[in-house]
XYZ file of C-alpha atoms in Angstrom:
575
model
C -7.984 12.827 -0.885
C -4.303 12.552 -1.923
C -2.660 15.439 -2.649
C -0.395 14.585 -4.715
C -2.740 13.445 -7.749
C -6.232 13.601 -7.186
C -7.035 16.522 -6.035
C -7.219 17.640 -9.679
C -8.383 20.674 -11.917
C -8.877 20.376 -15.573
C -8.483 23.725 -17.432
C -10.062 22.528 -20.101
C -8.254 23.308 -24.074
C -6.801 26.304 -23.465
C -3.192 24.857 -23.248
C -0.807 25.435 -26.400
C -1.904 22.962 -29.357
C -5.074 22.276 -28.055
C -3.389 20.285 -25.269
C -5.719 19.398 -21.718
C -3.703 20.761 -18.666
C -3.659 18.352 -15.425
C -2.396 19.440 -12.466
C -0.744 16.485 -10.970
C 0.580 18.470 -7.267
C -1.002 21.168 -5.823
C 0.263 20.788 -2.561
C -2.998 21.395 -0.884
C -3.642 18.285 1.019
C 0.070 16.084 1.478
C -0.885 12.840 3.000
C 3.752 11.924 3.402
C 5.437 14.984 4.644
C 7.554 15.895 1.889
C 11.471 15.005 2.261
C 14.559 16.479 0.418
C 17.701 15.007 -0.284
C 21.216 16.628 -0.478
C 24.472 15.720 -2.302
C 27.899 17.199 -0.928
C 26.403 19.301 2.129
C 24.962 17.989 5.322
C 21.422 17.049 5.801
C 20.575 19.656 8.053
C 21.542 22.570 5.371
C 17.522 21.705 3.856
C 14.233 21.362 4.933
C 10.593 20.844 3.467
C 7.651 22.535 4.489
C 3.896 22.699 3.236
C 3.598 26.611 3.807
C -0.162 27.393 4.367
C 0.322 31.009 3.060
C 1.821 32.846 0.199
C 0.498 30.160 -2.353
C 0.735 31.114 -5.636
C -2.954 28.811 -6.196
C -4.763 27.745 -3.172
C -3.988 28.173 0.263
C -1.172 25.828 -0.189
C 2.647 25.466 -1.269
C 5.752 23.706 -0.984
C 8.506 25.661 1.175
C 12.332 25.352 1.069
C 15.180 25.884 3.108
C 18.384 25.572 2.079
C 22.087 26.891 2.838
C 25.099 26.246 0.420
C 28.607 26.686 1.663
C 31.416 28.274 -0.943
C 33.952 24.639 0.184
C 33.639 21.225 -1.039
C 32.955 19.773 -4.234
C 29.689 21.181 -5.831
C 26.208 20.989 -3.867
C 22.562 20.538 -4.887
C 19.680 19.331 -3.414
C 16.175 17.344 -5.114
C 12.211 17.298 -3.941
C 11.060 13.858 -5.360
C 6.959 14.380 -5.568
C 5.510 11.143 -6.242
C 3.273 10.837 -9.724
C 1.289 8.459 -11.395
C 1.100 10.288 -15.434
C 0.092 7.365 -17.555
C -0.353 8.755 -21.148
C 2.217 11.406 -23.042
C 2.873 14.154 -21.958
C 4.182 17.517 -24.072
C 4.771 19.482 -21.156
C 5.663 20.151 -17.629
C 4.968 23.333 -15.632
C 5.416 24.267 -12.223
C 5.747 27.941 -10.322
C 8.389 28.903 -8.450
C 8.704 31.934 -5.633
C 12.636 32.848 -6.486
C 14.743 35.128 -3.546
C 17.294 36.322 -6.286
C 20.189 34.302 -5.088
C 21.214 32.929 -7.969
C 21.098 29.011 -7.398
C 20.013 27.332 -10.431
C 16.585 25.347 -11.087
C 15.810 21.873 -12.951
C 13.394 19.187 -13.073
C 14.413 15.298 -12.874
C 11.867 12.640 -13.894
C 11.500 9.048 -13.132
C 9.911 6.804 -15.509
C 8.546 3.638 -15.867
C 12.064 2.179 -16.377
C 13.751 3.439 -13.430
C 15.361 5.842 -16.100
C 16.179 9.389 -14.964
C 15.338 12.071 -17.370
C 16.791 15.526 -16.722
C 15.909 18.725 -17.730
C 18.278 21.982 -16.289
C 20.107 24.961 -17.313
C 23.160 22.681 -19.397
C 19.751 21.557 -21.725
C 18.586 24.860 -22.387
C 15.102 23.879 -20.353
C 15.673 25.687 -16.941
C 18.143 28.488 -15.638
C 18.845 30.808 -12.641
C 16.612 32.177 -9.834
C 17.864 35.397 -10.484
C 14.494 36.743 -10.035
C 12.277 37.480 -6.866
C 8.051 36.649 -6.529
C 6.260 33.935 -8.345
C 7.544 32.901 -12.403
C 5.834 29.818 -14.073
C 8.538 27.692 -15.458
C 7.555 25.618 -19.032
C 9.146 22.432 -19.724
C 9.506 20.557 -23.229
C 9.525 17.217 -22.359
C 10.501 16.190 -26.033
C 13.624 18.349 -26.276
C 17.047 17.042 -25.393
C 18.128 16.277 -21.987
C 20.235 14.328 -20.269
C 18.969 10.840 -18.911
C 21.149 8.575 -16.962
C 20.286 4.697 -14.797
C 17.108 2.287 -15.402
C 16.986 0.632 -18.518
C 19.167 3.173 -20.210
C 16.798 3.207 -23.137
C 16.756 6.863 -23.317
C 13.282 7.265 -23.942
C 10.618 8.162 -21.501
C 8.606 5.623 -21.024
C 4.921 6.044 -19.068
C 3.964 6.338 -16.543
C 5.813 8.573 -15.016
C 6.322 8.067 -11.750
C 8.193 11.150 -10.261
C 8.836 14.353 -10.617
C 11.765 15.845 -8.482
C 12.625 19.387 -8.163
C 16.370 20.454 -7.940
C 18.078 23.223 -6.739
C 21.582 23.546 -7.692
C 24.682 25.855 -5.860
C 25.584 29.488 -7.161
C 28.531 30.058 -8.872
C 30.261 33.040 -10.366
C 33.252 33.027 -13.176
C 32.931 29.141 -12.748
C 33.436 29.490 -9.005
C 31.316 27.666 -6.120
C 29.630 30.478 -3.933
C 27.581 30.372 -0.607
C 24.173 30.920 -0.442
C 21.473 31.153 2.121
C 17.618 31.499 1.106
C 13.848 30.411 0.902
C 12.548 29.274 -2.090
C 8.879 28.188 -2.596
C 7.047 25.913 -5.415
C 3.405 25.309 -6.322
C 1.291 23.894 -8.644
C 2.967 20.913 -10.694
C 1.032 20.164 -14.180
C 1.520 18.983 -17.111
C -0.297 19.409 -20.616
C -0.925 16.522 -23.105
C -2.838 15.743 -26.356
C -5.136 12.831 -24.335
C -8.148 12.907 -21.851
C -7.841 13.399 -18.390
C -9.256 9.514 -18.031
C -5.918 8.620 -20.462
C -3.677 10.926 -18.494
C -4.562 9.816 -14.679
C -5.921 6.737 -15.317
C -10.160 8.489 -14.391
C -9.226 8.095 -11.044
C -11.522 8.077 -8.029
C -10.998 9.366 -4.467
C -13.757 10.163 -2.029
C -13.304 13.076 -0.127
C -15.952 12.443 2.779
C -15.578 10.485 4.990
C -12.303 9.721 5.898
C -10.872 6.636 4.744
C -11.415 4.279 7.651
C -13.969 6.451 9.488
C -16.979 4.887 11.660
C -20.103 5.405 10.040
C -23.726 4.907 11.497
C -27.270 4.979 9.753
C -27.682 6.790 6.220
C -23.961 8.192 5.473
C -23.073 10.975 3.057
C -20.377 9.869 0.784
C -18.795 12.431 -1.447
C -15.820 11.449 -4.496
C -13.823 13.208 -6.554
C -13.446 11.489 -10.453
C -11.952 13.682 -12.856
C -12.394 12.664 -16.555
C -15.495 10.276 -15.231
C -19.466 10.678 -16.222
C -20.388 8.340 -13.557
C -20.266 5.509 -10.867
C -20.998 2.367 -9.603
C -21.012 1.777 -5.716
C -21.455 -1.596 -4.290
C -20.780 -3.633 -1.083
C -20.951 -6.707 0.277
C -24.258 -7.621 2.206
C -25.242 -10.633 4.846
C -27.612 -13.010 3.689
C -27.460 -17.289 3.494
C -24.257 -18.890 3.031
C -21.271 -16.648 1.871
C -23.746 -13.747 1.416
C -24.953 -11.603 -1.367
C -23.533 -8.723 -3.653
C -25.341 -5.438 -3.600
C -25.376 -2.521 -5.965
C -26.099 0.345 -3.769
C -26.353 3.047 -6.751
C -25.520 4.310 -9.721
C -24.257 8.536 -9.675
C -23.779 11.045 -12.411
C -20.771 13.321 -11.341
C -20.583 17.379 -12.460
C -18.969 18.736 -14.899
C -15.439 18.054 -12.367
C -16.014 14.958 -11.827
C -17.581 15.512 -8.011
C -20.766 14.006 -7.238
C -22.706 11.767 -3.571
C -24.599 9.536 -2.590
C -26.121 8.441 0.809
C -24.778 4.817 2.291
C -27.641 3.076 4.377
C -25.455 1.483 6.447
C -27.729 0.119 9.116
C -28.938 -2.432 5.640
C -25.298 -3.513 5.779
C -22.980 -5.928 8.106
C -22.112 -4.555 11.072
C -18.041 -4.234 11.365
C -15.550 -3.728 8.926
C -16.784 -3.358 5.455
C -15.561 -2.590 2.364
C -17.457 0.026 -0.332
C -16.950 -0.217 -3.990
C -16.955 2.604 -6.228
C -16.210 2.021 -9.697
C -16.001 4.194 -12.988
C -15.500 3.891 -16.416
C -14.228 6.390 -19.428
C -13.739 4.020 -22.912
C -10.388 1.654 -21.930
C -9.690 3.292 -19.049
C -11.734 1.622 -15.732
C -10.869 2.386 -11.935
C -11.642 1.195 -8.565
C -11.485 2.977 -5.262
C -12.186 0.280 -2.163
C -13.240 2.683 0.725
C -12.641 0.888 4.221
C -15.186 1.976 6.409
C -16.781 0.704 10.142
C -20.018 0.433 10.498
C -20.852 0.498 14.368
C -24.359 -0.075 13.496
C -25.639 -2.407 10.366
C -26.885 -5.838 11.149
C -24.645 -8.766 12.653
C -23.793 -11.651 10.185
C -21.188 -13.959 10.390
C -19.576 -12.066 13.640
C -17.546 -14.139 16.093
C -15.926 -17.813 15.693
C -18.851 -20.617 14.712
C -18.496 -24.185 15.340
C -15.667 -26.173 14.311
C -14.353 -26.707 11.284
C -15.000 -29.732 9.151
C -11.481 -29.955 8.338
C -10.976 -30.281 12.375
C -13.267 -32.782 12.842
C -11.593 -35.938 15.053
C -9.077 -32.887 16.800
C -9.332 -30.803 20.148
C -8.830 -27.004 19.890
C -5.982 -26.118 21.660
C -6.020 -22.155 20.907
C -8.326 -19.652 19.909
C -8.790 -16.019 20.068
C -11.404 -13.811 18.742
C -10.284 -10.606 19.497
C -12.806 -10.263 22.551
C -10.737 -8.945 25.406
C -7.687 -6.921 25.659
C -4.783 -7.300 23.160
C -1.700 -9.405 24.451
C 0.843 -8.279 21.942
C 4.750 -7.699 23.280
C 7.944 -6.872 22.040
C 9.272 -8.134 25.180
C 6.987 -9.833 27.715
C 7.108 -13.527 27.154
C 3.915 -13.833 29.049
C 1.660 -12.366 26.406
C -0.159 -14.007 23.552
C 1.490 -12.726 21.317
C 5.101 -11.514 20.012
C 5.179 -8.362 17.223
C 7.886 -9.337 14.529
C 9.404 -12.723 13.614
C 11.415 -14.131 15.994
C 13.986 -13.837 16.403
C 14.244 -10.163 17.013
C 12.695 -9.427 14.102
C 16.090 -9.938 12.311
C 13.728 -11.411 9.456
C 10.866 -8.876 8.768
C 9.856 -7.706 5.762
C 7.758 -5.361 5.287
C 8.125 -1.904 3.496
C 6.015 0.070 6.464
C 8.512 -1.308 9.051
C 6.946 -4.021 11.571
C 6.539 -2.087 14.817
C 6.004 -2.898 18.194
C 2.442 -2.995 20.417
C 4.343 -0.438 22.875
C 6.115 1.960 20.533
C 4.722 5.194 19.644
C 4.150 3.541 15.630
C 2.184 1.084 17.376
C -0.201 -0.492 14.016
C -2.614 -2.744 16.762
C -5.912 -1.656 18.444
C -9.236 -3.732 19.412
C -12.076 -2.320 17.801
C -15.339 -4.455 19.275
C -14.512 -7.903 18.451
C -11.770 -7.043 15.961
C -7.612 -7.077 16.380
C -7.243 -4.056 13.585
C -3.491 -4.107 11.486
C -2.654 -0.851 10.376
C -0.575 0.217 7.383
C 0.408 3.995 8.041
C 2.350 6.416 5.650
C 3.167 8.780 8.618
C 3.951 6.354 10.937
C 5.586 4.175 8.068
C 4.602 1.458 10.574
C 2.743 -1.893 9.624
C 2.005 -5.120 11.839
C 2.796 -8.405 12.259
C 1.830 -11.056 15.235
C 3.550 -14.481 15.834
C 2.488 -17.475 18.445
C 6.102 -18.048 18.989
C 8.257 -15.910 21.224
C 11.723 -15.053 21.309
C 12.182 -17.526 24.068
C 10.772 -20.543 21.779
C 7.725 -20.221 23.920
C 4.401 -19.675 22.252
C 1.529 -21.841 21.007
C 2.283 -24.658 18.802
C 0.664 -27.561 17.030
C 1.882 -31.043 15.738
C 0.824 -32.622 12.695
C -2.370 -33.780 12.496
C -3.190 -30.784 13.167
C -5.310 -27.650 11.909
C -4.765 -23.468 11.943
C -7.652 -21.350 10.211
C -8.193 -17.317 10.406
C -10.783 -15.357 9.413
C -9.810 -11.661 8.206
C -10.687 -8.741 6.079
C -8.033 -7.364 3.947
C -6.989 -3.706 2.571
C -6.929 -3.630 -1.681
C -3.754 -1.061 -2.444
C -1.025 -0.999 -4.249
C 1.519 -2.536 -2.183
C -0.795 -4.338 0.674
C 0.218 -7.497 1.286
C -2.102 -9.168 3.833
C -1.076 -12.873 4.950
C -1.963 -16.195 7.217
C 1.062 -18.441 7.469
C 2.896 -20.764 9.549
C 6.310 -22.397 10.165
C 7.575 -25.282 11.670
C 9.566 -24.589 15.316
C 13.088 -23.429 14.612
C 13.017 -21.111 17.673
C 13.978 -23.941 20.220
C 16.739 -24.618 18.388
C 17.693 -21.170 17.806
C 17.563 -20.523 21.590
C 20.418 -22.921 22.010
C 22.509 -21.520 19.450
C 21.751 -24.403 16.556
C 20.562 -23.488 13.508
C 17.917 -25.510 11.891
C 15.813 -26.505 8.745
C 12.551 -24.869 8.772
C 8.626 -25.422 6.534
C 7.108 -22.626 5.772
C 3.167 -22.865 4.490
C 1.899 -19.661 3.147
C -1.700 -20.335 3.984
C -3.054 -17.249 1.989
C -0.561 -14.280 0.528
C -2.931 -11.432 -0.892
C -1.381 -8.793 -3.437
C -3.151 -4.973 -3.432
C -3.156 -3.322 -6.498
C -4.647 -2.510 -9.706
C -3.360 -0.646 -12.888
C 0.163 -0.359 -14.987
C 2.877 -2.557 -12.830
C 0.798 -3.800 -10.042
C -0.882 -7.429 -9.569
C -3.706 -7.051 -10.577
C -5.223 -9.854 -8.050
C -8.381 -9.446 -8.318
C -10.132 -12.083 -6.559
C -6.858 -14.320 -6.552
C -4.266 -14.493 -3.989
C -1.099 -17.029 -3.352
C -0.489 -20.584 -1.165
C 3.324 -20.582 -1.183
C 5.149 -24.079 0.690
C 8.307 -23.648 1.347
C 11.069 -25.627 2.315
C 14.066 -23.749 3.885
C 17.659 -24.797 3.954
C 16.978 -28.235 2.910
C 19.609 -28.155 -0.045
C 18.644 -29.128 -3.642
C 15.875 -31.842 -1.989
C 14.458 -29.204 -0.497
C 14.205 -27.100 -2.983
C 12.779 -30.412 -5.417
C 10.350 -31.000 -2.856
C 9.114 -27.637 -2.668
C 8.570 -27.023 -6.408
C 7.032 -30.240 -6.500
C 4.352 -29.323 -3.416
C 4.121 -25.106 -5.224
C 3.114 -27.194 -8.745
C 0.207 -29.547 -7.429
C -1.637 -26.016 -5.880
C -2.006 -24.340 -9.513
C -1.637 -21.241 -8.200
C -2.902 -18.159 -8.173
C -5.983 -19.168 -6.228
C -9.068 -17.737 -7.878
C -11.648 -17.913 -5.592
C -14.508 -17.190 -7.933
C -13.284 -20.740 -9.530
C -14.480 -22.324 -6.201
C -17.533 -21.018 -5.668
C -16.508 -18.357 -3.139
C -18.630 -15.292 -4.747
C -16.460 -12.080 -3.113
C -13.046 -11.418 -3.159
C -10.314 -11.097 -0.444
C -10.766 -7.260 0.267
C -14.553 -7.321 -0.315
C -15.584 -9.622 2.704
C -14.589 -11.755 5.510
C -13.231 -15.299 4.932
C -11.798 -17.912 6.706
C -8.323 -18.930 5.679
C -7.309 -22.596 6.670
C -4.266 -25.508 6.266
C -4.605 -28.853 7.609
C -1.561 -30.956 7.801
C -1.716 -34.866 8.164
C 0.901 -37.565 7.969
C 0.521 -37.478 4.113
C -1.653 -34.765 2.466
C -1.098 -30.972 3.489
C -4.200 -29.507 2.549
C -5.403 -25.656 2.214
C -8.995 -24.269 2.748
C -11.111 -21.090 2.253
C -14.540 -20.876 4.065
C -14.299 -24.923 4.394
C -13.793 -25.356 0.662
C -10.805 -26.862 0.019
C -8.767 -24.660 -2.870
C -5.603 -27.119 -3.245
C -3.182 -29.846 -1.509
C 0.060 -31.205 -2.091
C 2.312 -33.709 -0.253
C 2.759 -33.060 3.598
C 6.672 -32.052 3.326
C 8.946 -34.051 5.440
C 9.787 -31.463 7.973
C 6.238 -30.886 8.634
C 5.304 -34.255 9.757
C 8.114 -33.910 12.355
C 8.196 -30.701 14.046
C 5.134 -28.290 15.445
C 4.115 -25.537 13.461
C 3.411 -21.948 15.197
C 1.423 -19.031 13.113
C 1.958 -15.352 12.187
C -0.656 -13.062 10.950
C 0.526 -9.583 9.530
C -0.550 -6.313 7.372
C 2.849 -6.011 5.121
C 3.784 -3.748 2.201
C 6.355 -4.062 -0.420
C 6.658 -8.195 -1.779
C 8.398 -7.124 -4.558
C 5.620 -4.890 -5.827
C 5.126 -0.654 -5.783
C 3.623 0.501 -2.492
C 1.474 3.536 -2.770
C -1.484 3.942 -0.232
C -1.525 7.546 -1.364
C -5.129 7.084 -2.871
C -6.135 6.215 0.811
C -4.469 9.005 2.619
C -1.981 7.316 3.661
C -3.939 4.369 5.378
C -4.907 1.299 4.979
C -6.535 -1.320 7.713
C -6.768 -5.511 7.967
C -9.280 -6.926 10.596
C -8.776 -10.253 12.395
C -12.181 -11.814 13.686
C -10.375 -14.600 15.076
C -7.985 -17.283 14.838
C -7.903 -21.273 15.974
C -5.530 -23.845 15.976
C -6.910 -27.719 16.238
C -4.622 -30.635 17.111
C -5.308 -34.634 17.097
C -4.508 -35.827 20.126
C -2.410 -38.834 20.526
């Protein structure tokens, strides 16, 4: 369960005004190590900690080290603690352990806007640690302050989305002194006039098992969903065809918000599956997608079938279903596969940095008949794979020709699961030319739900594109993005389960005239085969990314998200 948010205690009315206090950190389980930054002293002169005694509540608290020196220009220092505070809030508290030193102590917070709102001794909100042991410090949040990049609107818009703690240099008759000391904070909260569902958006986190864990038989599931009465848990089953939806129950939660429920997972597919606990207080409606592997369940739909309608009249030149040992390389061009776009990665993308098979972030494992992708806060690692090498070698088809993949994405805010190919630029590249290149986004999936996120749903992307092909290029590529009618809403087609709820099989067949994109052998949309594409070979990446433009917070999920890869083909007609 993420510390930073849901891990929450209500206290109920007691606040001033008849206001509901949320605490929003408590420091007692921090999925990211917590960072500090530092303006006009070197990086070394502070550190974080989470402290696992002399908490002011819990076991819990955040610990600093710091060390100002009396030259230079002035110093200070900020602990950014990520929030998500969706409805108005009156105001902020946090407690502070002070060592008498005399620094001073402020609050900056981010909004919705990018805007900076700060609150410090110069606006009569905060002051000097001239004090030793624990004091509570009380924030107005509608007084003045001073508020500075974003929109420069000046008003604090919601949700809030950090809360940083500063810790300015001593100084005495307007002079810059030195200053060496430990300083400790705990228990971030705020008090507003709404419910806890209006505040934090009713969020749920389950807090057995862990996210990702392998799970056998009848499993104990326990969540935690402040300002919620109940919830909903379903998950995908086997069955004919695409398969069925279940509703596995229905829970009343406590007074807090806790409440369980057993999983029978042996009634449920064997693998990667996704459960889906929902909840509901008025307007305000969450989602919590727990990732789990069940190692027992029944088989369905495991493995690669038969071929493809869409391949039919083509040989299979490639396929891989994740059976033996991975064959993933930064550097080897005699494995499958190469871990970044080539070249050199010079081109990836992803906010959890691309790493390598070999290095110590390493995102890839083989889990039964799976290649797993994993998304990792403490790593900040992600992964992709690509058929093409740096050397230009790799596997390759020509139009008429066929790629399909059959995966499981992660729903988060920020995932960004995709299928794609390009057309060969690499043996080109290898001889120092630069070329033209197609790209076909077979499927892009955005994570996310609530305020500033997609929103996907059960939709995801099919993006052509044509690359450094001048203003043609570009016409031809609107032209071929236009005839898809994107976003793809697979519920529109007859596919009954979303993206991050089930397997499905991702496909793009290219001909001499039609280009034409499939999920589970239903095609979704076509456009014109670009000119490029009828030319060169096409090779295929498949990667776990975060960032496309949109937040990334797996905080919800500890941290951790996962993609599964049953397999992938590639069909080619034969001339």
């Amino acid at each position: 369960m993420p510390g930073w948010m849901w891990a929450l205690f209500v206290w109920g009315m007691g606040q001033a005004g008849g206001a509901t206090g949320v605490m929003v950190q408590d420091f007692e389980k921090v999925t990211v190590p917590p960072s500090v930054w530092v303006v006009n002293i070197p990086n070394e002169n502070a550190s974080v900690r989470i402290a696992n005694q002399g908490a002011h509540d819990g076991k819990s608290c955040l610990a600093l080290h710091y060390r100002f020196v009396e030259t230079g220009d002035f110093q200070y220092l900020g602990i950014p603690n990520q929030v998500r505070i969706l409805a108005a809030a009156k105001t902020l508290r946090y407690w502070i352990c002070g060592d008498g030193r005399q620094c001073s102590y402020g609050v900056q917070v981010t909004d919705a806007g990018s805007e900076t709102h700060q609150y410090s001794k110069n606006t009569g909100q905060c002051g000097i640690i001239d004090f030793t042991g624990w004091k509570e410090v009380v924030i107005d949040l509608g007084a003045g302050h001073e508020t500075w990049g974003g929109d420069k609107n000046g008003k604090l818009d919601y949700p809030i989305t950090r809360i940083t703690l500063t810790v300015g240099q001593p100084t005495e008759q307007g002079k810059k002194t030195a200053a060496v000391g430990e300083l400790a904070f705990d228990s971030i909260s705020i008090d507003s006039e709404k419910g806890v569902a209006e505040i934090l958006g009713a969020s749920i986190s389950v807090t057995s098992p862990e996210y990702g864990s392998d799970i056998r038989g009848d499993t104990p599931i326990a969540i935690a969903a402040a300002g919620l009465t109940s919830v909903t848990v379903k998950c995908w089953k086997g069955g004919e065809g695409l398969g069925n939806d279940s509703t596995v129950t229905t829970i009343a939660l406590d007074a807090k918000g806790y409440g369980s429920f057993v999983f029978p997972a042996d009634a449920y597919p064997h693998g990667p599956i996704t459960v889906r606990i929902s909840g509901q207080a008025g307007s305000v409606k969450d989602n919590c997608y727990l990732q789990l592997y069940n190692k027992g369940g029944v088989s369905w739909r495991e493995g690669m079938p038969g071929d493809p309608p869409a391949a039919t009249g083509m040989k299979r030149i490639f396929a891989d279903d994740f059976t033996g040992p991975l064959s993933i390389s930064s550097t080897d061009p005699k494995a499958i596969y190469y871990d970044h776009k080539p070249p050199n990665g010079w081109q990836d993308f992803s906010e959890h940095t691309f790493s390598g098979f070999a290095s110590a972030k390493n995102p890839f494992s083989q889990v039964d008949t799976y290649l797993r992708i994993r998304a990792s806060d403490t790593l900040h690692s992600s992964g992709l794979i690509s058929s093409m090498k740096n050397d230009a070698s790799g596997i390759t088809a020509k139009a008429p020709c066929y790629f399909e993949c059959r995966f499981l994405g992660p729903n988060a805010i920020g995932t960004w699961p995709a299928f794609w190919i390009m057309t060969d630029y690499m043996t080109d590249h290898v001889k120092g030319i630069k070329v033209p290149c197609d790209e076909l986004d077979i499927i892009e999936a955005y994570g996310g739900e609530g305020p500033r996120t997609p929103n996907a749903f059960d939709t995801y992307m099919i993006c052509p594109h044509a690359w450094d092909q001048g203003e043609a290029g570009k016409a031809i590529e609107k032209k071929a993005y236009d005839a898809l009618h994107n976003p793809i809403r697979m519920g529109k087609f007859g596919i009954p389960s979303a993206w991050f709820e089930a397997f499905h099989t991702y496909g793009c067949k290219i001909t001499e005239t039609d280009t034409i994109y499939y999920c589970d052998n239903i095609e979704v949309g076509r456009h014109a085969t670009l000119p490029l594409s009828k030319e060169r070979p096409f090779f295929f990446l498949i990667n776990l990314a975060t960032g496309g433009g949109w937040p990334v917070d797996l905080s919800r999920y500890d941290g951790q998200v996962d993609m599964y890869v049953d397999f992938v083909r590639v069909y080619q007609q034969m001339r």
